[in-house]
Short mmCIF file of C-alpha atoms and ligand atoms in Angstrom, two decimals:
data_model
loop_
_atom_site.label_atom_id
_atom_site.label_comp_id
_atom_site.label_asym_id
_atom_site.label_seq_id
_atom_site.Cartn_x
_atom_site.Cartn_y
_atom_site.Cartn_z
CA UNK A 1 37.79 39.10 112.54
CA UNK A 2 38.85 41.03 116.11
CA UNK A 3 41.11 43.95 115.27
CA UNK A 4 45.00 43.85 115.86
CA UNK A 5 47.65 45.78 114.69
CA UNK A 6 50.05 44.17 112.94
CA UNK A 7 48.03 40.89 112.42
CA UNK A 8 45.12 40.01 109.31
CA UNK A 9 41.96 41.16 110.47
CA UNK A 10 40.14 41.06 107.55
CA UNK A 11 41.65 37.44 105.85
CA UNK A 12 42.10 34.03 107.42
CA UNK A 13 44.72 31.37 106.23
CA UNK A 14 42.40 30.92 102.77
CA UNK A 15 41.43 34.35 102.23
CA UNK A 16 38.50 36.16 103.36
CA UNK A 17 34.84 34.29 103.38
CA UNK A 18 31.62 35.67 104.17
CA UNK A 19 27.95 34.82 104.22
CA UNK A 20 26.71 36.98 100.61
CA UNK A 21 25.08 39.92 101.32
CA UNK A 22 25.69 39.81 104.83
CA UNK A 23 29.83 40.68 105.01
CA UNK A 24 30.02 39.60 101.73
CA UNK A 25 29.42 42.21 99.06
CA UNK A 26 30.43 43.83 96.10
CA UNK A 27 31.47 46.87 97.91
CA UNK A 28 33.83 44.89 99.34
CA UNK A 29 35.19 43.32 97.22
CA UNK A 30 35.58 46.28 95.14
CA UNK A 31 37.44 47.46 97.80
CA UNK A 32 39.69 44.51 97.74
CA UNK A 33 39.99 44.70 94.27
CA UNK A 34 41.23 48.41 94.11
CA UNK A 35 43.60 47.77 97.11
CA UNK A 36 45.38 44.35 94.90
CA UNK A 37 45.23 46.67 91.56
CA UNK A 38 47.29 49.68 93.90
CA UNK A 39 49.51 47.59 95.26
CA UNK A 40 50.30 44.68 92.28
CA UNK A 41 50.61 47.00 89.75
CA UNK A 42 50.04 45.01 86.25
CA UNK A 43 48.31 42.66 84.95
CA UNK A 44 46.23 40.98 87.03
CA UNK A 45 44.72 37.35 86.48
CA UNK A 46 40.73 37.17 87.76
CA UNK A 47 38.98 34.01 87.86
CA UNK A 48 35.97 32.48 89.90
CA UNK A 49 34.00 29.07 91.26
CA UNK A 50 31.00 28.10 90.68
CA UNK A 51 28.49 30.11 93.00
CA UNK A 52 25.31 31.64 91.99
CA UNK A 53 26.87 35.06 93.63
CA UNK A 54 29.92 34.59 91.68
CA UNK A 55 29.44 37.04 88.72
CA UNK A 56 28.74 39.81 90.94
CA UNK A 57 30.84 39.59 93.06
CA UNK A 58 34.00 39.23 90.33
CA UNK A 59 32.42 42.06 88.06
CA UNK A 60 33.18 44.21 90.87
CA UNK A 61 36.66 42.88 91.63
CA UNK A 62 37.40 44.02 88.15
CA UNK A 63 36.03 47.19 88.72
CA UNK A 64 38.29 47.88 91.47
CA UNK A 65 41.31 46.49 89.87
CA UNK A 66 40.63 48.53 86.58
CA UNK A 67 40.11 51.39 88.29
CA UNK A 68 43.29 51.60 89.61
CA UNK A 69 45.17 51.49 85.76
CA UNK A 70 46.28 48.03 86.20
CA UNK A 71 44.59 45.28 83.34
CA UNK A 72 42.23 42.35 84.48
CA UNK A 73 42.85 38.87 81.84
CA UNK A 74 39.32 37.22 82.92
CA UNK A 75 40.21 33.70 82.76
CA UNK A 76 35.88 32.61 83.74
CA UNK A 77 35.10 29.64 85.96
CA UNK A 78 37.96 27.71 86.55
CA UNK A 79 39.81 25.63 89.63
CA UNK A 80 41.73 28.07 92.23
CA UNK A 81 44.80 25.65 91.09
CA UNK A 82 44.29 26.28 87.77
CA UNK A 83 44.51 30.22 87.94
CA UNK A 84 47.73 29.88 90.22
CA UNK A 85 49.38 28.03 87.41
CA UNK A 86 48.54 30.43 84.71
CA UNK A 87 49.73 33.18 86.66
CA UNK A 88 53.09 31.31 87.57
CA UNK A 89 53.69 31.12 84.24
CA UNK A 90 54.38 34.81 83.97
CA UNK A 91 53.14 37.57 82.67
CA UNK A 92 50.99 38.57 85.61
CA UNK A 93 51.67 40.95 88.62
CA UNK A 94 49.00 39.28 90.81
CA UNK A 95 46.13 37.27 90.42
CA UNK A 96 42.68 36.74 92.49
CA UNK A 97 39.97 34.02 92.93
CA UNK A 98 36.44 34.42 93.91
CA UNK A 99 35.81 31.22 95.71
CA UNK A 100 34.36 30.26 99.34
CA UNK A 101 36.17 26.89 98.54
CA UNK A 102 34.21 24.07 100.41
CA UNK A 103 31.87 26.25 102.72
CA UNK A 104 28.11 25.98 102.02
CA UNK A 105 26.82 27.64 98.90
CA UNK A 106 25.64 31.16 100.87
CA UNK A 107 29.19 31.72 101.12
CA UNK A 108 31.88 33.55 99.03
CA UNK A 109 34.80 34.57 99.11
CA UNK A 110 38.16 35.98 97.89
CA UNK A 111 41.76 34.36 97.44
CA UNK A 112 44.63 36.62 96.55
CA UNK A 113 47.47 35.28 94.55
CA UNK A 114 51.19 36.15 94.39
CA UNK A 115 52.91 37.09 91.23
CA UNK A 116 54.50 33.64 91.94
CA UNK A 117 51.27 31.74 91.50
CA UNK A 118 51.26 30.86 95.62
CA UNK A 119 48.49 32.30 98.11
CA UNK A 120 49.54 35.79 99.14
CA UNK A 121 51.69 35.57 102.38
CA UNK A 122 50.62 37.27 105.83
CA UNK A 123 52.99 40.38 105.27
CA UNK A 124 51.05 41.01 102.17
CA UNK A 125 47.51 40.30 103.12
CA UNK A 126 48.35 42.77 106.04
CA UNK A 127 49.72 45.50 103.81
CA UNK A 128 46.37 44.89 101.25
CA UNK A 129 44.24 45.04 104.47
CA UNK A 130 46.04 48.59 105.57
CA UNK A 131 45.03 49.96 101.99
CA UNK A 132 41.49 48.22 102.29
CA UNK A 133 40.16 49.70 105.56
CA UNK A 134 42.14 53.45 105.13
CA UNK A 135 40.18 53.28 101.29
CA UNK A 136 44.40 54.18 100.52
CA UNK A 137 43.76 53.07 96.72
CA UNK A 138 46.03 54.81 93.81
CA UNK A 139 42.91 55.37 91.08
CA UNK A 140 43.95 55.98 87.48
CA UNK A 141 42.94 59.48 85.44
CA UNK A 142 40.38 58.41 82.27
CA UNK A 143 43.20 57.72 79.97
CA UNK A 144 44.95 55.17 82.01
CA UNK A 145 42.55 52.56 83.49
CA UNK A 146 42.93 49.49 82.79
CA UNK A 147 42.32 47.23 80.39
CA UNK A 148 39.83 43.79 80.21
CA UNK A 149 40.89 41.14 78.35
CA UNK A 150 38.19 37.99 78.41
CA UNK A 151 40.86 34.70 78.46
CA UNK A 152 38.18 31.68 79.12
CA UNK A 153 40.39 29.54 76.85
CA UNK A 154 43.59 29.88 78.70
CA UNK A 155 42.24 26.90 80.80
CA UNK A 156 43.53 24.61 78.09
CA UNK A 157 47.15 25.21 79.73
CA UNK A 158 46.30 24.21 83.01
CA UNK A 159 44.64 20.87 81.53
CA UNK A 160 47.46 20.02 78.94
CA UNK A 161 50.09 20.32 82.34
CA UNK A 162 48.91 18.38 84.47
CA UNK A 163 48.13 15.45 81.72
CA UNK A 164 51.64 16.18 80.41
CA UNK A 165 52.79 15.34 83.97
CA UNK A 166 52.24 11.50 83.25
CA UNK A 167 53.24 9.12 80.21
CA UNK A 168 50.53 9.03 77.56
CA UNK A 169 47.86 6.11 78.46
CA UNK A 170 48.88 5.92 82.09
CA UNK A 171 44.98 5.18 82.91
CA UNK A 172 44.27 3.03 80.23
CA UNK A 173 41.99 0.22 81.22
CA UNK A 174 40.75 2.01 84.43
CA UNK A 175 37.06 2.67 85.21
CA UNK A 176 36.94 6.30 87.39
CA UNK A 177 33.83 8.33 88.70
CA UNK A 178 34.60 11.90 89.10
CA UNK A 179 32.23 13.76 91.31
CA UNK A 180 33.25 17.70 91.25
CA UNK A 181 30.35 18.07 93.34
CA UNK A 182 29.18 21.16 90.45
CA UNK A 183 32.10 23.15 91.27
CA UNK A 184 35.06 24.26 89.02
CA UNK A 185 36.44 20.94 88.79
CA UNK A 186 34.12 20.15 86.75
CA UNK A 187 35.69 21.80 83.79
CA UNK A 188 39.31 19.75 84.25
CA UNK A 189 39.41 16.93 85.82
CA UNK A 190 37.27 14.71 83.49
CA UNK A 191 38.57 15.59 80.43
CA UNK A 192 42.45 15.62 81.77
CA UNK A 193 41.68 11.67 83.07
CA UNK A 194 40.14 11.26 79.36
CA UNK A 195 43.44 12.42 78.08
CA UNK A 196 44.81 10.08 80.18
CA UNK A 197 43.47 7.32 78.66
CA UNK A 198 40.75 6.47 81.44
CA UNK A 199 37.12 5.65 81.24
CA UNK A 200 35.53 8.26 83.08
CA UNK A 201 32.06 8.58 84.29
CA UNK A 202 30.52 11.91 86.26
CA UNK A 203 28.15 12.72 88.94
CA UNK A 204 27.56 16.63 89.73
CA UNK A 205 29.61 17.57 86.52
CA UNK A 206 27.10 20.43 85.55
CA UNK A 207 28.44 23.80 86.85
CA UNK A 208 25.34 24.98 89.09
CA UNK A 209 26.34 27.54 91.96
CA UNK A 210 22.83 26.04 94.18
CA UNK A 211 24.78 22.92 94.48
CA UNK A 212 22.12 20.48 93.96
CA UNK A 213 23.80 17.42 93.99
CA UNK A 214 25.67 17.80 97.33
CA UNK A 215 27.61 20.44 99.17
CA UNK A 216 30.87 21.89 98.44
CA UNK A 217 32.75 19.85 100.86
CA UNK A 218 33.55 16.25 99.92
CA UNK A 219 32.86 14.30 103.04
CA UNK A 220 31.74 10.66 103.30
CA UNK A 221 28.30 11.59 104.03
CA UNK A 222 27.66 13.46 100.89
CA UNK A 223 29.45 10.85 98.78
CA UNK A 224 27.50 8.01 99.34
CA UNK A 225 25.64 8.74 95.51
CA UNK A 226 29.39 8.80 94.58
CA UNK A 227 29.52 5.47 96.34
CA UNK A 228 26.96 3.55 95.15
CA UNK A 229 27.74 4.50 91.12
CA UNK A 230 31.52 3.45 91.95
CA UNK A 231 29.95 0.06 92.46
CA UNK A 232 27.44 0.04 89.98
CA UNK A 233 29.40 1.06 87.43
CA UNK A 234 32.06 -1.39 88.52
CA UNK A 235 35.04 1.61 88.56
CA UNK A 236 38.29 1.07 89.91
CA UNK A 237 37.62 4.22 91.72
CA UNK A 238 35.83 6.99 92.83
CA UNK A 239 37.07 10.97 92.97
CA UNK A 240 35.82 14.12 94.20
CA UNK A 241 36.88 17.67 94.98
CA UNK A 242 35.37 20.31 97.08
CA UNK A 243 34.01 23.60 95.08
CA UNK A 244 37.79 25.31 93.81
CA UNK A 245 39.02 21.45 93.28
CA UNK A 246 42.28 21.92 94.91
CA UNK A 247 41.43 19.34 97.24
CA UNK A 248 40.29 15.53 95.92
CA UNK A 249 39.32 12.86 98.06
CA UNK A 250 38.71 9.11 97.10
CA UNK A 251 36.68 5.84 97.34
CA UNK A 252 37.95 2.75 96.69
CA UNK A 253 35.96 0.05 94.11
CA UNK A 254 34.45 -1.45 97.01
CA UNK A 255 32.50 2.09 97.50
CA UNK A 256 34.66 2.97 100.69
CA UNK A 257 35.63 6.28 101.49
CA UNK A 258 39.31 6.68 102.01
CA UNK A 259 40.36 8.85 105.00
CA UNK A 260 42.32 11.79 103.83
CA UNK A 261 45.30 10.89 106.03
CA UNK A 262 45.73 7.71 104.24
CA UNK A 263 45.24 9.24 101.06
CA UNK A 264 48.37 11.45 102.11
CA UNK A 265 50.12 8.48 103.20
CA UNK A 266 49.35 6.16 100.30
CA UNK A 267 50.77 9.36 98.04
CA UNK A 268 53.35 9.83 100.15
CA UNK A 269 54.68 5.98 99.87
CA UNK A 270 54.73 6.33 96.56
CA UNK A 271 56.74 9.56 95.68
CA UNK A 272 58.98 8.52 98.71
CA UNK A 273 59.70 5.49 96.88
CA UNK A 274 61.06 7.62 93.61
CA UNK A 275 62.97 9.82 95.37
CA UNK A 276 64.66 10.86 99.16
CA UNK A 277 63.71 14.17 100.74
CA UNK A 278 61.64 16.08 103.47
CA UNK A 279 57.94 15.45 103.18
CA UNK A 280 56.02 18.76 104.33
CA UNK A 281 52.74 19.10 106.50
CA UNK A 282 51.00 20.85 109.16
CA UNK A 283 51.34 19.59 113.22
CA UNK A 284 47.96 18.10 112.41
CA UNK A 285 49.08 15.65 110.02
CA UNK A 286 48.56 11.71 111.07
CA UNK A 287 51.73 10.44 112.22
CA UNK A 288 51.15 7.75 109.42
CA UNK A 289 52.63 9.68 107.25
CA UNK A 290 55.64 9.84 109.20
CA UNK A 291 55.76 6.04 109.37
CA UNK A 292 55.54 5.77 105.95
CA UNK A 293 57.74 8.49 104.34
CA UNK A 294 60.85 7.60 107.62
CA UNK A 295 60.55 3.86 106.37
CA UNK A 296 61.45 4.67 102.98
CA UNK A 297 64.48 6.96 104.20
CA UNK A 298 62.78 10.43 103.99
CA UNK A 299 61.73 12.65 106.71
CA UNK A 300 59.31 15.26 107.45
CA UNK A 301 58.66 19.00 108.44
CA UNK A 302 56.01 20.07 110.28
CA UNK A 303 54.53 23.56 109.87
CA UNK A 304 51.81 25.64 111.53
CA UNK A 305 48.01 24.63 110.22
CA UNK A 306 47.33 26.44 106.75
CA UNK A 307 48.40 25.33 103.09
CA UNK A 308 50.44 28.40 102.48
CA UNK A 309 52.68 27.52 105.24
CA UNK A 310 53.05 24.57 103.65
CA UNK A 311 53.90 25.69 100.34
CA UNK A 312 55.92 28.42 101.08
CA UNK A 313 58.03 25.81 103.77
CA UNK A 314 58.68 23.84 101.02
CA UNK A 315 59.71 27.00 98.85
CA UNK A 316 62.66 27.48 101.56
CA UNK A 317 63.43 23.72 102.04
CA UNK A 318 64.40 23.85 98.13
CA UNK A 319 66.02 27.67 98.24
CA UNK A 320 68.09 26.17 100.87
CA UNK A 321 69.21 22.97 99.00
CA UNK A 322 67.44 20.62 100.73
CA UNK A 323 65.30 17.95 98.67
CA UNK A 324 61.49 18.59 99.69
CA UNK A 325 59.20 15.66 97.95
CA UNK A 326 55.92 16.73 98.49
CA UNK A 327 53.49 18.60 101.30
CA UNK A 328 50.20 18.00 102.02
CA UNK A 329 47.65 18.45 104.63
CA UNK A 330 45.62 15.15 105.60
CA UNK A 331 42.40 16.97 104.34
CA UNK A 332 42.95 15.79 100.56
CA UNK A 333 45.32 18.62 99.80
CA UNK A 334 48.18 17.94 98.39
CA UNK A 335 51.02 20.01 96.71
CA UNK A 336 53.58 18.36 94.27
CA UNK A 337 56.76 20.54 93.75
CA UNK A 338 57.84 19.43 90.11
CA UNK A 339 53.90 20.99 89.40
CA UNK A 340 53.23 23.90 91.46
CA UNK A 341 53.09 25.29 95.04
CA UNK A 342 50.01 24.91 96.06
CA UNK A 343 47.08 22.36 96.48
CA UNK A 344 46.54 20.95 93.29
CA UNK A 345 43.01 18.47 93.20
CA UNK A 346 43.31 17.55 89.89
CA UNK A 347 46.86 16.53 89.98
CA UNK A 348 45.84 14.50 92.97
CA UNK A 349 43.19 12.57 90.79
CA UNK A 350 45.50 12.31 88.36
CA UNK A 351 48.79 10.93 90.64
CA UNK A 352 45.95 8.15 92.04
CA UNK A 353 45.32 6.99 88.24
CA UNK A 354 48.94 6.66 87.73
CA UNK A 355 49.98 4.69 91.41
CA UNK A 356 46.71 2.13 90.70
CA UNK A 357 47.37 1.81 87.35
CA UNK A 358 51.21 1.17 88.15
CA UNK A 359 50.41 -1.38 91.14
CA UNK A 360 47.83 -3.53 89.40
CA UNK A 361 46.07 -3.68 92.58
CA UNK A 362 42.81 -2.51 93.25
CA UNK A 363 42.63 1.09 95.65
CA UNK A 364 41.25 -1.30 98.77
CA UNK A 365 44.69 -3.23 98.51
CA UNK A 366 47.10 -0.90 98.27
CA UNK A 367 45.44 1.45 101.20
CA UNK A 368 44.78 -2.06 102.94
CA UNK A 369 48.46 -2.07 103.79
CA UNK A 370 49.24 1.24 105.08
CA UNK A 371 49.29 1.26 109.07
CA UNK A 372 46.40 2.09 111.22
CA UNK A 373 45.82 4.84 113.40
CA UNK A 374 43.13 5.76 115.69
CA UNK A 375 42.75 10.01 115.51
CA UNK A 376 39.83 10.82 117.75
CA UNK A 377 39.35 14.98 117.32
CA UNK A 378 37.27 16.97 119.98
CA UNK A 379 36.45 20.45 120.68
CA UNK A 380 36.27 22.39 123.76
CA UNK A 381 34.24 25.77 124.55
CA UNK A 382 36.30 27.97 126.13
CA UNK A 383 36.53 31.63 126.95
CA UNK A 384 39.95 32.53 127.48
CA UNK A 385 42.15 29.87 125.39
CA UNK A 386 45.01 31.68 125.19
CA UNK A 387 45.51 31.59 129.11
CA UNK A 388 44.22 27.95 128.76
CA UNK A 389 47.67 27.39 126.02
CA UNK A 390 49.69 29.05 128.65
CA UNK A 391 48.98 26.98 131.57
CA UNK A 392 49.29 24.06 129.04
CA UNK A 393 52.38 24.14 127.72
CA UNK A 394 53.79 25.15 131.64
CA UNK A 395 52.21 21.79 132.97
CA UNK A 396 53.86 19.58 129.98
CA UNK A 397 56.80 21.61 129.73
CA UNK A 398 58.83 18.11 130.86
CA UNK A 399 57.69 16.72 127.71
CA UNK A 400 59.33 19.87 125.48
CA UNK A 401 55.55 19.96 123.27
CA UNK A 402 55.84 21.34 120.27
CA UNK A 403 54.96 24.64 119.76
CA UNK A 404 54.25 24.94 115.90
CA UNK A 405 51.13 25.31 116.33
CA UNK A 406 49.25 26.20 119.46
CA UNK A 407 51.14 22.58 121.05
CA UNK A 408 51.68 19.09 119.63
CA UNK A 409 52.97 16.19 122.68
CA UNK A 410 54.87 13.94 120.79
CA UNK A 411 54.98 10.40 122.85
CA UNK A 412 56.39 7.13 121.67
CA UNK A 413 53.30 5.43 121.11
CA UNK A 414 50.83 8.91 120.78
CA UNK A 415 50.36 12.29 120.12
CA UNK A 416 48.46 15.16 120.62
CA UNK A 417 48.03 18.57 119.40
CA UNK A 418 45.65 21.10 121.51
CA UNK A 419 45.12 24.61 119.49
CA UNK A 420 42.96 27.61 119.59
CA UNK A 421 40.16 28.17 116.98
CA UNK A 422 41.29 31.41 115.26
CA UNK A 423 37.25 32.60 115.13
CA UNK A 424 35.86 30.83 118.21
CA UNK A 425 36.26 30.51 121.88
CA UNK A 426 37.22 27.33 121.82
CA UNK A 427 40.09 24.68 121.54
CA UNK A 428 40.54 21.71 119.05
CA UNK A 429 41.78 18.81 120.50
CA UNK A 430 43.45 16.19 118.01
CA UNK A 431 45.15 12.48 119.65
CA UNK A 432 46.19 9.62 117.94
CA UNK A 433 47.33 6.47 118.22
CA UNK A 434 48.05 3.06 116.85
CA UNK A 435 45.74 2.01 119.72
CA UNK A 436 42.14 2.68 120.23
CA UNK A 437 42.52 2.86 124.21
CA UNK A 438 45.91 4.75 124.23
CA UNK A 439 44.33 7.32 122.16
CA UNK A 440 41.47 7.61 124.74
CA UNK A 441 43.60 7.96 127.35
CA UNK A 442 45.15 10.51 126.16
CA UNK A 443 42.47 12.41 124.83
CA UNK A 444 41.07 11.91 128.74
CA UNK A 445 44.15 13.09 130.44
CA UNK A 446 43.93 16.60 128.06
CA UNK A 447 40.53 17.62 128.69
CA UNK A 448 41.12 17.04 132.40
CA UNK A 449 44.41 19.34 132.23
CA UNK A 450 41.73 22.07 130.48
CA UNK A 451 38.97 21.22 133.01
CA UNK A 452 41.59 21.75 135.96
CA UNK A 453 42.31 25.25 134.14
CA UNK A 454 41.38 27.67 136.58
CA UNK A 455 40.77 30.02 134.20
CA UNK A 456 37.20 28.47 133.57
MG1 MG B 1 39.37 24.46 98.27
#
């Protein structure tokens, strides 16, 4: 959060997160409500996760958005995917999630959405963030606050999209476990694979902010109940989304997790199949992805790290005339242009029902055949990392690195991206290859080149 004019101080790339009741609070997000109601004028859509902090913590972003004369629709508990579609479909001047996404349940947080139904871009988070520190707020007299309207229903739109999205029956005959780990997912994405014809089983399908079941974030560790029911139950597959359930990650009948870059890959493969185009995705993408989408004639575009640059990348691709097929971020995010801009989990669950059920092959199979990559990730402590990128990108200047994001070397047979934490003296470290050992060579020639740094 260190100060600097001109840049977000206050927001990160998935809008601001805090510990509750530490820098968390309903003061400030009061604050941030008044600031969104000043500057979006409107109607403004207000929705929330799961978390036990929730209620308090939205009551008071109404507050501040009433306050200011512009009206709050409530839409409840629903997926941060689900409020971005409502509010894309008009009628709103802004909208705004409480959610801390996947972080641990002491955590919540605020996401601010555009009148277009994406995340709020960096020139606006910095112009909310100007009104939110100066208190610069445009409060309404008594007889023009705004108005509540309680919409828990409008939910139903959301659901009856993203089912519409695929020919009636597309799962019939599959077995699926959805595990929305208690989180907002749990009010879609069973009942929209219902619709679809599946057979659908839950685990942690009870909304409960404490998380009991397992936390927010889907990894392997935490799925392994989600595991063993897959193969107990005999299901074709296995789904689950972190807390907002914009992001869905799978395992395969056989109770395997699948890594998220394959997931993006095996998606990828298939919508590259229907149609030619650029595939979107941050400089820490897998360059399986790359493999797959260039073999089937399409191409990608690689952005800085962050789903909105995604998104709004693929925005200009299409202003621009240039076919864009899909983005994603090889962390189970994935954004589908026909739908929406934005991570979408439970179109993600859904678009796996449909490429199983078209393949007749069981999830093992088809992932079986996608090509193998070794990603090793590291991190290094380090106090000044931005003299550290410098002397970096000087030293493999020869190799003209990439410099997206912090900076990606792109060899024949390997890669490697080296960036700066945005919150912590340190750099990540990211290599891959189709070979174990070349991937631990390179990953050994880096950290001595940050070693050598004199800096340290
Ligand atoms: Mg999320």
């Amino acid at each position: 959060m260190g100060g600097e004019t001109g840049r977000k101080r206050l927001f990160g790339t998935n809008g601001v997160r805090g510990v509750v009741g530490e820098d968390m609070h309903p003061e400030l997000v009061l604050r941030i409500g008044a600031a969104l109601g000043s500057m979006r004028r409107g109607r403004i859509a207000v929705g929330r996760d799961t978390r036990t902090s929730g209620p308090a913590l939205a009551s008071a972003l109404r507050a501040g958005i009433l306050a200011t004369g512009s009206d709050v629709v409530d839409l409840g508990v629903l997926p941060t995917p689900a409020l971005q579609f409502i509010v894309r479909g008009g009628g709103f001047s802004g909208g705004a999630v409480v959610t801390a996404s996947h972080n641990p349940p002491e955590y919540n947080g605020v996401k601010i959405i555009d009148t277009d139904g994406t995340e709020m871009g960096d020139a606006g988070v910095i112009r909310l963030e100007e009104r939110i520190f100066s208190r610069r707020f445009e409060l309404a007299p008594w007889d023009r606050v705004g108005r509540p309207v309680s919409a828990p229903d409008r939910i139903e739109e959301y659901i009856a999209a993203v089912a519409g999205h695929f020919p009636p029956g597309t799962g019939e005959g599959l077995t699926v476990v959805v595990d929305p780990g208690s989180g907002a997912g749990s009010r879609t994405t069973p009942e929209i694979l219902t619709r679809m014809g599946c057979r659908v089983h839950t685990l942690n399908a009870i909304e409960d902010g404490t998380f009991p079941g397992r936390a927010p974030e889907p990894s392997a560790e935490g799925l392994r109940p989600l595991a063993e029911m897959v193969k107990a139950t005999g299901a074709g597959l296995g789904m689950a989304h972190d807390g907002d359930a914009d992001r869905t990650v799978f395992i395969d009948e056989k109770g395997r997790f699948l890594e998220e870059n394959r997931e993006f890959a095996l998606i990828a493969r298939d919508l590259c199949t229907a149609r030619k185009g650029v595939v979107v995705a941050p400089v820490s993408t897998s360059r399986m992805v790359e493999d797959v989408a260039g073999r089937l004639g399409c191409t990608m575009d690689y952005t800085a790290v962050g789903s909105i640059y995604v998104a709004r990348r693929m925005m200009d691709l299409l202003a621009g005339g240039t076919p864009v097929v899909m983005g994603g971020e090889g962390n189970g995010g994935i954004i589908y242009p026909d739908h929406q801009f934005c991570r979408d989990g439970a179109m993600t669950a859904a678009k796996l029902v449909s490429i199983l059920s078209g393949s007749g092959k069981p999830l093992s199979g088809i992932a079986g055949s996608l090509p193998r990559y070794h990603m090793i990730k590291e991190k290094i402590r380090i106090g000044d990392a931005r003299g550290l990128m410098k002397s970096l990108v000087e030293r493999y200047e020869g190799e003209k690195p990439d410099l997206t994001d912090g900076m990606r070397l792109n060899r024949d047979d390997s890669w490697a991206l080296v960036r700066p934490s945005g919150t912590e003296p340190l750099v990540r470290i990211t290599v891959e290859s189709p070979r174990k050992q070349v991937a631990a060579d390179l990953l050994g020639e880096i950290q001595e080149a940050i070693q050598a740094y004199p800096g340290e």
